[in-house]
Amino acid sequence: MSIEAVLFDADGVIQLPTVDWQAKLATFIRPDQSADEFVLDLMAAEGPSLAGKGDFREAMAEVLTRWEVTTPLADLLVLWEQFAAVPEAIEVVQELRAAGVPSHLATNQQPYRRAIMNDERGYAQWFDQSFYSCDLGVAKPDPAYFKTILTAIDQPPASVLFVDDNPANVAGAREAGLHAEEFHLSAGVPALRGLLHGYGLPVATDGPEQGQQR
């Protein structure tokens, strides 16, 4: 069966951070505290809000209190705004759409960041549909996330390709029956073009084909 729709992850696939956010987070804690553990605590606190449960900002505030951080919450939240879409990656999405291949955003985000992406920066205009985990009430890598999207776009799993930089998310998509490939922008947009071309999708390629039909 040919690919009739493509799902693109956001972070690492069509957008990148504009600051070293992990290094910046480390400056908020005392030298005797573990930066790695602090980041893990923040990520764990963010988890429920990715599935639309709980308030992201309240969860972050609790972490700051627990770690005795004196930096205002607003200064920490700014880091969640420090990202930018990569124009060359967005061009690939637009090529697919212009050729009649529906292309959708499929990303784990909490409401705070969703508002920035979808409402403030207009990401919705780049995709046929946008599927934010906080809206769906379920997050990747849960196969239910992908099944919810399949219902919304009315496509069988074998006709959909999913691209993500996280191996666990790729595995979850495959468990749901989708074609799924791991890709990170560090490999270069030509690699993304090659991956898509390898599935028979109508995008211009730069260099050798790098995708593989499955």
PDB file of C-alpha atoms in Angstrom:
ATOM      1  CA  MET A   1       0.000   0.000   0.000  1.00  0.00           C
ATOM      2  CA  SER A   2       1.328   3.452  -0.903  1.00  0.00           C
ATOM      3  CA  ILE A   3       1.822   6.222   1.642  1.00  0.00           C
ATOM      4  CA  GLU A   4      -1.223   8.496   1.633  1.00  0.00           C
ATOM      5  CA  ALA A   5      -0.323  10.763   4.583  1.00  0.00           C
ATOM      6  CA  VAL A   6       2.741  11.762   6.579  1.00  0.00           C
ATOM      7  CA  LEU A   7       2.973  12.644  10.276  1.00  0.00           C
ATOM      8  CA  PHE A   8       5.859  14.865  11.388  1.00  0.00           C
ATOM      9  CA  ASP A   9       7.108  15.239  14.942  1.00  0.00           C
ATOM     10  CA  ALA A  10       8.076  18.788  15.934  1.00  0.00           C
ATOM     11  CA  ASP A  11      11.156  18.934  18.175  1.00  0.00           C
ATOM     12  CA  GLY A  12      14.202  17.626  16.361  1.00  0.00           C
ATOM     13  CA  VAL A  13      12.308  17.072  13.102  1.00  0.00           C
ATOM     14  CA  ILE A  14      10.946  20.455  12.015  1.00  0.00           C
ATOM     15  CA  GLN A  15      12.211  22.692  14.830  1.00  0.00           C
ATOM     16  CA  LEU A  16      15.276  23.064  17.040  1.00  0.00           C
ATOM     17  CA  PRO A  17      16.099  24.844  20.314  1.00  0.00           C
ATOM     18  CA  THR A  18      17.764  28.221  19.961  1.00  0.00           C
ATOM     19  CA  VAL A  19      19.594  27.956  23.302  1.00  0.00           C
ATOM     20  CA  ASP A  20      21.341  25.188  25.216  1.00  0.00           C
ATOM     21  CA  TRP A  21      18.373  24.828  27.548  1.00  0.00           C
ATOM     22  CA  GLN A  22      19.913  22.072  29.663  1.00  0.00           C
ATOM     23  CA  ALA A  23      22.980  24.201  30.355  1.00  0.00           C
ATOM     24  CA  LYS A  24      20.743  27.154  31.168  1.00  0.00           C
ATOM     25  CA  LEU A  25      18.644  25.082  33.568  1.00  0.00           C
ATOM     26  CA  ALA A  26      21.821  24.083  35.384  1.00  0.00           C
ATOM     27  CA  THR A  27      22.430  27.733  36.269  1.00  0.00           C
ATOM     28  CA  PHE A  28      19.221  27.833  38.305  1.00  0.00           C
ATOM     29  CA  ILE A  29      20.446  25.399  40.973  1.00  0.00           C
ATOM     30  CA  ARG A  30      23.285  25.380  43.478  1.00  0.00           C
ATOM     31  CA  PRO A  31      26.702  24.037  42.426  1.00  0.00           C
ATOM     32  CA  ASP A  32      26.355  21.152  44.870  1.00  0.00           C
ATOM     33  CA  GLN A  33      23.138  19.971  43.217  1.00  0.00           C
ATOM     34  CA  SER A  34      22.919  17.601  40.245  1.00  0.00           C
ATOM     35  CA  ALA A  35      21.939  19.319  37.016  1.00  0.00           C
ATOM     36  CA  ASP A  36      21.010  15.984  35.424  1.00  0.00           C
ATOM     37  CA  GLU A  37      18.658  15.120  38.282  1.00  0.00           C
ATOM     38  CA  PHE A  38      17.121  18.588  38.159  1.00  0.00           C
ATOM     39  CA  VAL A  39      16.377  18.240  34.444  1.00  0.00           C
ATOM     40  CA  LEU A  40      14.912  14.770  34.975  1.00  0.00           C
ATOM     41  CA  ASP A  41      12.699  16.119  37.758  1.00  0.00           C
ATOM     42  CA  LEU A  42      11.438  18.876  35.470  1.00  0.00           C
ATOM     43  CA  MET A  43      10.739  16.445  32.633  1.00  0.00           C
ATOM     44  CA  ALA A  44       8.865  14.107  34.972  1.00  0.00           C
ATOM     45  CA  ALA A  45       6.783  17.008  36.272  1.00  0.00           C
ATOM     46  CA  GLU A  46       5.939  18.030  32.714  1.00  0.00           C
ATOM     47  CA  GLY A  47       4.787  14.519  31.788  1.00  0.00           C
ATOM     48  CA  PRO A  48       1.134  14.654  32.930  1.00  0.00           C
ATOM     49  CA  SER A  49       0.505  17.973  31.160  1.00  0.00           C
ATOM     50  CA  LEU A  50       1.686  16.451  27.877  1.00  0.00           C
ATOM     51  CA  ALA A  51      -1.417  14.279  28.068  1.00  0.00           C
ATOM     52  CA  GLY A  52      -3.591  17.215  29.079  1.00  0.00           C
ATOM     53  CA  LYS A  53      -3.584  16.394  32.784  1.00  0.00           C
ATOM     54  CA  GLY A  54      -2.638  18.972  35.391  1.00  0.00           C
ATOM     55  CA  ASP A  55      -1.231  22.471  35.034  1.00  0.00           C
ATOM     56  CA  PHE A  56       2.273  22.635  33.586  1.00  0.00           C
ATOM     57  CA  ARG A  57       3.158  25.862  35.357  1.00  0.00           C
ATOM     58  CA  GLU A  58       2.008  24.596  38.749  1.00  0.00           C
ATOM     59  CA  ALA A  59       4.073  21.437  38.292  1.00  0.00           C
ATOM     60  CA  MET A  60       7.151  23.492  37.398  1.00  0.00           C
ATOM     61  CA  ALA A  61       6.628  25.729  40.431  1.00  0.00           C
ATOM     62  CA  GLU A  62       6.563  22.680  42.693  1.00  0.00           C
ATOM     63  CA  VAL A  63       9.879  21.490  41.270  1.00  0.00           C
ATOM     64  CA  LEU A  64      11.478  24.883  41.865  1.00  0.00           C
ATOM     65  CA  THR A  65      10.288  24.850  45.463  1.00  0.00           C
ATOM     66  CA  ARG A  66      11.582  21.330  45.965  1.00  0.00           C
ATOM     67  CA  TRP A  67      15.015  22.317  44.658  1.00  0.00           C
ATOM     68  CA  GLU A  68      15.034  25.630  46.572  1.00  0.00           C
ATOM     69  CA  VAL A  69      15.423  27.574  43.333  1.00  0.00           C
ATOM     70  CA  THR A  70      15.131  31.329  43.823  1.00  0.00           C
ATOM     71  CA  THR A  71      14.844  32.180  40.123  1.00  0.00           C
ATOM     72  CA  PRO A  72      11.268  33.277  39.273  1.00  0.00           C
ATOM     73  CA  LEU A  73       9.116  30.741  37.480  1.00  0.00           C
ATOM     74  CA  ALA A  74       8.679  33.163  34.576  1.00  0.00           C
ATOM     75  CA  ASP A  75      12.424  33.053  33.888  1.00  0.00           C
ATOM     76  CA  LEU A  76      12.331  29.260  33.664  1.00  0.00           C
ATOM     77  CA  LEU A  77       9.264  29.208  31.414  1.00  0.00           C
ATOM     78  CA  VAL A  78      11.057  31.417  28.902  1.00  0.00           C
ATOM     79  CA  LEU A  79      13.242  28.424  28.051  1.00  0.00           C
ATOM     80  CA  TRP A  80      10.181  26.578  26.726  1.00  0.00           C
ATOM     81  CA  GLU A  81       9.810  29.403  24.194  1.00  0.00           C
ATOM     82  CA  GLN A  82      13.382  29.214  22.899  1.00  0.00           C
ATOM     83  CA  PHE A  83      12.916  27.207  19.711  1.00  0.00           C
ATOM     84  CA  ALA A  84      12.504  27.908  16.022  1.00  0.00           C
ATOM     85  CA  ALA A  85      11.196  26.061  13.009  1.00  0.00           C
ATOM     86  CA  VAL A  86      13.799  25.203  10.372  1.00  0.00           C
ATOM     87  CA  PRO A  87      12.648  26.751   7.064  1.00  0.00           C
ATOM     88  CA  GLU A  88      14.172  23.995   4.927  1.00  0.00           C
ATOM     89  CA  ALA A  89      12.226  21.361   6.850  1.00  0.00           C
ATOM     90  CA  ILE A  90       8.991  23.302   6.484  1.00  0.00           C
ATOM     91  CA  GLU A  91       9.669  23.520   2.748  1.00  0.00           C
ATOM     92  CA  VAL A  92       9.646  19.724   2.600  1.00  0.00           C
ATOM     93  CA  VAL A  93       6.241  19.645   4.280  1.00  0.00           C
ATOM     94  CA  GLN A  94       4.917  22.188   1.795  1.00  0.00           C
ATOM     95  CA  GLU A  95       6.226  20.194  -1.166  1.00  0.00           C
ATOM     96  CA  LEU A  96       4.292  17.165   0.016  1.00  0.00           C
ATOM     97  CA  ARG A  97       1.123  19.167   0.515  1.00  0.00           C
ATOM     98  CA  ALA A  98       1.461  20.858  -2.888  1.00  0.00           C
ATOM     99  CA  ALA A  99       1.733  17.394  -4.438  1.00  0.00           C
ATOM    100  CA  GLY A 100      -1.487  16.338  -2.745  1.00  0.00           C
ATOM    101  CA  VAL A 101      -0.023  14.338   0.155  1.00  0.00           C
ATOM    102  CA  PRO A 102      -1.697  15.355   3.445  1.00  0.00           C
ATOM    103  CA  SER A 103       0.978  16.211   5.995  1.00  0.00           C
ATOM    104  CA  HIS A 104       0.198  16.569   9.676  1.00  0.00           C
ATOM    105  CA  LEU A 105       1.980  17.672  12.832  1.00  0.00           C
ATOM    106  CA  ALA A 106       2.139  14.943  15.492  1.00  0.00           C
ATOM    107  CA  THR A 107       3.838  16.227  18.620  1.00  0.00           C
ATOM    108  CA  ASN A 108       3.951  15.851  22.386  1.00  0.00           C
ATOM    109  CA  GLN A 109       3.359  19.281  23.892  1.00  0.00           C
ATOM    110  CA  GLN A 110       1.761  20.735  27.005  1.00  0.00           C
ATOM    111  CA  PRO A 111      -0.788  23.567  26.630  1.00  0.00           C
ATOM    112  CA  TYR A 112       1.747  26.318  27.399  1.00  0.00           C
ATOM    113  CA  ARG A 113       3.972  25.377  24.456  1.00  0.00           C
ATOM    114  CA  ARG A 114       1.082  24.403  22.227  1.00  0.00           C
ATOM    115  CA  ALA A 115      -0.235  27.965  22.495  1.00  0.00           C
ATOM    116  CA  ILE A 116       3.141  29.327  21.418  1.00  0.00           C
ATOM    117  CA  MET A 117       3.431  26.990  18.437  1.00  0.00           C
ATOM    118  CA  ASN A 118      -0.125  26.920  17.194  1.00  0.00           C
ATOM    119  CA  ASP A 119      -1.532  30.287  18.207  1.00  0.00           C
ATOM    120  CA  GLU A 120       1.400  32.712  18.423  1.00  0.00           C
ATOM    121  CA  ARG A 121       3.683  31.354  15.688  1.00  0.00           C
ATOM    122  CA  GLY A 122       1.076  30.028  13.290  1.00  0.00           C
ATOM    123  CA  TYR A 123       2.296  26.455  12.925  1.00  0.00           C
ATOM    124  CA  ALA A 124      -1.223  25.383  11.944  1.00  0.00           C
ATOM    125  CA  GLN A 125      -0.843  27.009   8.528  1.00  0.00           C
ATOM    126  CA  TRP A 126       2.024  24.675   7.662  1.00  0.00           C
ATOM    127  CA  PHE A 127       0.091  21.442   8.166  1.00  0.00           C
ATOM    128  CA  ASP A 128      -3.203  19.955   7.070  1.00  0.00           C
ATOM    129  CA  GLN A 129      -3.980  19.057  10.682  1.00  0.00           C
ATOM    130  CA  SER A 130      -2.085  19.441  13.956  1.00  0.00           C
ATOM    131  CA  PHE A 131      -2.234  16.792  16.657  1.00  0.00           C
ATOM    132  CA  TYR A 132      -0.940  17.994  20.019  1.00  0.00           C
ATOM    133  CA  SER A 133      -0.827  15.344  22.724  1.00  0.00           C
ATOM    134  CA  CYS A 134      -2.353  17.687  25.300  1.00  0.00           C
ATOM    135  CA  ASP A 135      -5.412  18.031  23.073  1.00  0.00           C
ATOM    136  CA  LEU A 136      -5.724  14.301  22.428  1.00  0.00           C
ATOM    137  CA  GLY A 137      -5.388  13.343  26.095  1.00  0.00           C
ATOM    138  CA  VAL A 138      -2.691  10.784  25.294  1.00  0.00           C
ATOM    139  CA  ALA A 139       0.993  11.147  24.457  1.00  0.00           C
ATOM    140  CA  LYS A 140       3.581   9.307  22.412  1.00  0.00           C
ATOM    141  CA  PRO A 141       4.814   6.601  22.536  1.00  0.00           C
ATOM    142  CA  ASP A 142       1.414   5.188  23.529  1.00  0.00           C
ATOM    143  CA  PRO A 143      -0.008   3.455  20.424  1.00  0.00           C
ATOM    144  CA  ALA A 144      -3.372   4.975  21.373  1.00  0.00           C
ATOM    145  CA  TYR A 145      -1.955   8.366  20.374  1.00  0.00           C
ATOM    146  CA  PHE A 146      -1.432   7.169  16.826  1.00  0.00           C
ATOM    147  CA  LYS A 147      -4.729   5.315  16.643  1.00  0.00           C
ATOM    148  CA  THR A 148      -6.526   8.516  17.607  1.00  0.00           C
ATOM    149  CA  ILE A 149      -4.829  10.323  14.741  1.00  0.00           C
ATOM    150  CA  LEU A 150      -5.641   7.548  12.275  1.00  0.00           C
ATOM    151  CA  THR A 151      -9.308   7.907  13.146  1.00  0.00           C
ATOM    152  CA  ALA A 152      -9.149  11.681  12.699  1.00  0.00           C
ATOM    153  CA  ILE A 153      -7.499  11.505   9.267  1.00  0.00           C
ATOM    154  CA  ASP A 154      -9.511   8.444   8.216  1.00  0.00           C
ATOM    155  CA  GLN A 155      -6.537   6.433   7.026  1.00  0.00           C
ATOM    156  CA  PRO A 156      -5.491   2.820   7.626  1.00  0.00           C
ATOM    157  CA  PRO A 157      -2.173   2.554   9.489  1.00  0.00           C
ATOM    158  CA  ALA A 158      -0.340   0.941   6.568  1.00  0.00           C
ATOM    159  CA  SER A 159      -0.927   4.066   4.448  1.00  0.00           C
ATOM    160  CA  VAL A 160       0.650   6.483   6.945  1.00  0.00           C
ATOM    161  CA  LEU A 161       4.321   7.338   7.533  1.00  0.00           C
ATOM    162  CA  PHE A 162       5.472   8.836  10.841  1.00  0.00           C
ATOM    163  CA  VAL A 163       8.817  10.642  11.272  1.00  0.00           C
ATOM    164  CA  ASP A 164      10.254  11.255  14.760  1.00  0.00           C
ATOM    165  CA  ASP A 165      13.655  11.651  16.390  1.00  0.00           C
ATOM    166  CA  ASN A 166      12.750   9.497  19.414  1.00  0.00           C
ATOM    167  CA  PRO A 167      13.224   5.707  19.006  1.00  0.00           C
ATOM    168  CA  ALA A 168      10.510   4.973  21.583  1.00  0.00           C
ATOM    169  CA  ASN A 169       7.991   7.051  19.635  1.00  0.00           C
ATOM    170  CA  VAL A 170       8.940   5.297  16.413  1.00  0.00           C
ATOM    171  CA  ALA A 171       8.405   1.950  18.123  1.00  0.00           C
ATOM    172  CA  GLY A 172       4.999   3.064  19.409  1.00  0.00           C
ATOM    173  CA  ALA A 173       3.929   4.085  15.924  1.00  0.00           C
ATOM    174  CA  ARG A 174       5.039   0.776  14.467  1.00  0.00           C
ATOM    175  CA  GLU A 175       3.142  -1.058  17.183  1.00  0.00           C
ATOM    176  CA  ALA A 176       0.051   0.833  16.016  1.00  0.00           C
ATOM    177  CA  GLY A 177       0.722  -0.405  12.478  1.00  0.00           C
ATOM    178  CA  LEU A 178       2.170   2.734  10.917  1.00  0.00           C
ATOM    179  CA  HIS A 179       5.323   2.983   8.872  1.00  0.00           C
ATOM    180  CA  ALA A 180       7.734   4.905  11.088  1.00  0.00           C
ATOM    181  CA  GLU A 181      11.272   6.190  10.707  1.00  0.00           C
ATOM    182  CA  GLU A 182      13.752   7.840  13.058  1.00  0.00           C
ATOM    183  CA  PHE A 183      15.183  11.158  11.882  1.00  0.00           C
ATOM    184  CA  HIS A 184      16.867  14.134  13.527  1.00  0.00           C
ATOM    185  CA  LEU A 185      17.683  17.432  11.864  1.00  0.00           C
ATOM    186  CA  SER A 186      21.323  16.935  12.798  1.00  0.00           C
ATOM    187  CA  ALA A 187      21.403  14.497   9.856  1.00  0.00           C
ATOM    188  CA  GLY A 188      20.427  17.334   7.512  1.00  0.00           C
ATOM    189  CA  VAL A 189      17.263  18.074   5.574  1.00  0.00           C
ATOM    190  CA  PRO A 190      18.615  16.226   2.488  1.00  0.00           C
ATOM    191  CA  ALA A 191      18.466  13.060   4.619  1.00  0.00           C
ATOM    192  CA  LEU A 192      14.799  13.780   5.355  1.00  0.00           C
ATOM    193  CA  ARG A 193      14.155  14.226   1.646  1.00  0.00           C
ATOM    194  CA  GLY A 194      15.890  10.947   0.936  1.00  0.00           C
ATOM    195  CA  LEU A 195      13.878   9.146   3.586  1.00  0.00           C
ATOM    196  CA  LEU A 196      10.591  10.392   2.154  1.00  0.00           C
ATOM    197  CA  HIS A 197      11.646   9.708  -1.428  1.00  0.00           C
ATOM    198  CA  GLY A 198      12.472   6.156  -0.407  1.00  0.00           C
ATOM    199  CA  TYR A 199       8.806   5.690   0.404  1.00  0.00           C
ATOM    200  CA  GLY A 200       7.842   6.892  -3.050  1.00  0.00           C
ATOM    201  CA  LEU A 201       6.767  10.335  -1.854  1.00  0.00           C
ATOM    202  CA  PRO A 202       6.968  13.295  -4.258  1.00  0.00           C
ATOM    203  CA  VAL A 203       9.793  15.426  -2.889  1.00  0.00           C
ATOM    204  CA  ALA A 204      12.915  16.676  -4.596  1.00  0.00           C
ATOM    205  CA  THR A 205      16.053  14.897  -3.426  1.00  0.00           C
ATOM    206  CA  ASP A 206      19.541  16.172  -2.729  1.00  0.00           C
ATOM    207  CA  GLY A 207      22.068  13.402  -3.102  1.00  0.00           C
ATOM    208  CA  PRO A 208      21.547   9.641  -2.873  1.00  0.00           C
ATOM    209  CA  GLU A 209      18.247   8.211  -1.711  1.00  0.00           C
ATOM    210  CA  GLN A 210      18.392   7.398   1.975  1.00  0.00           C
ATOM    211  CA  GLY A 211      14.914   6.077   2.676  1.00  0.00           C
ATOM    212  CA  GLN A 212      13.859   2.474   2.479  1.00  0.00           C
ATOM    213  CA  GLN A 213      10.534   1.136   1.342  1.00  0.00           C
ATOM    214  CA  ARG A 214       8.866  -1.011   3.978  1.00  0.00           C
TER     215      ARG A 214
END
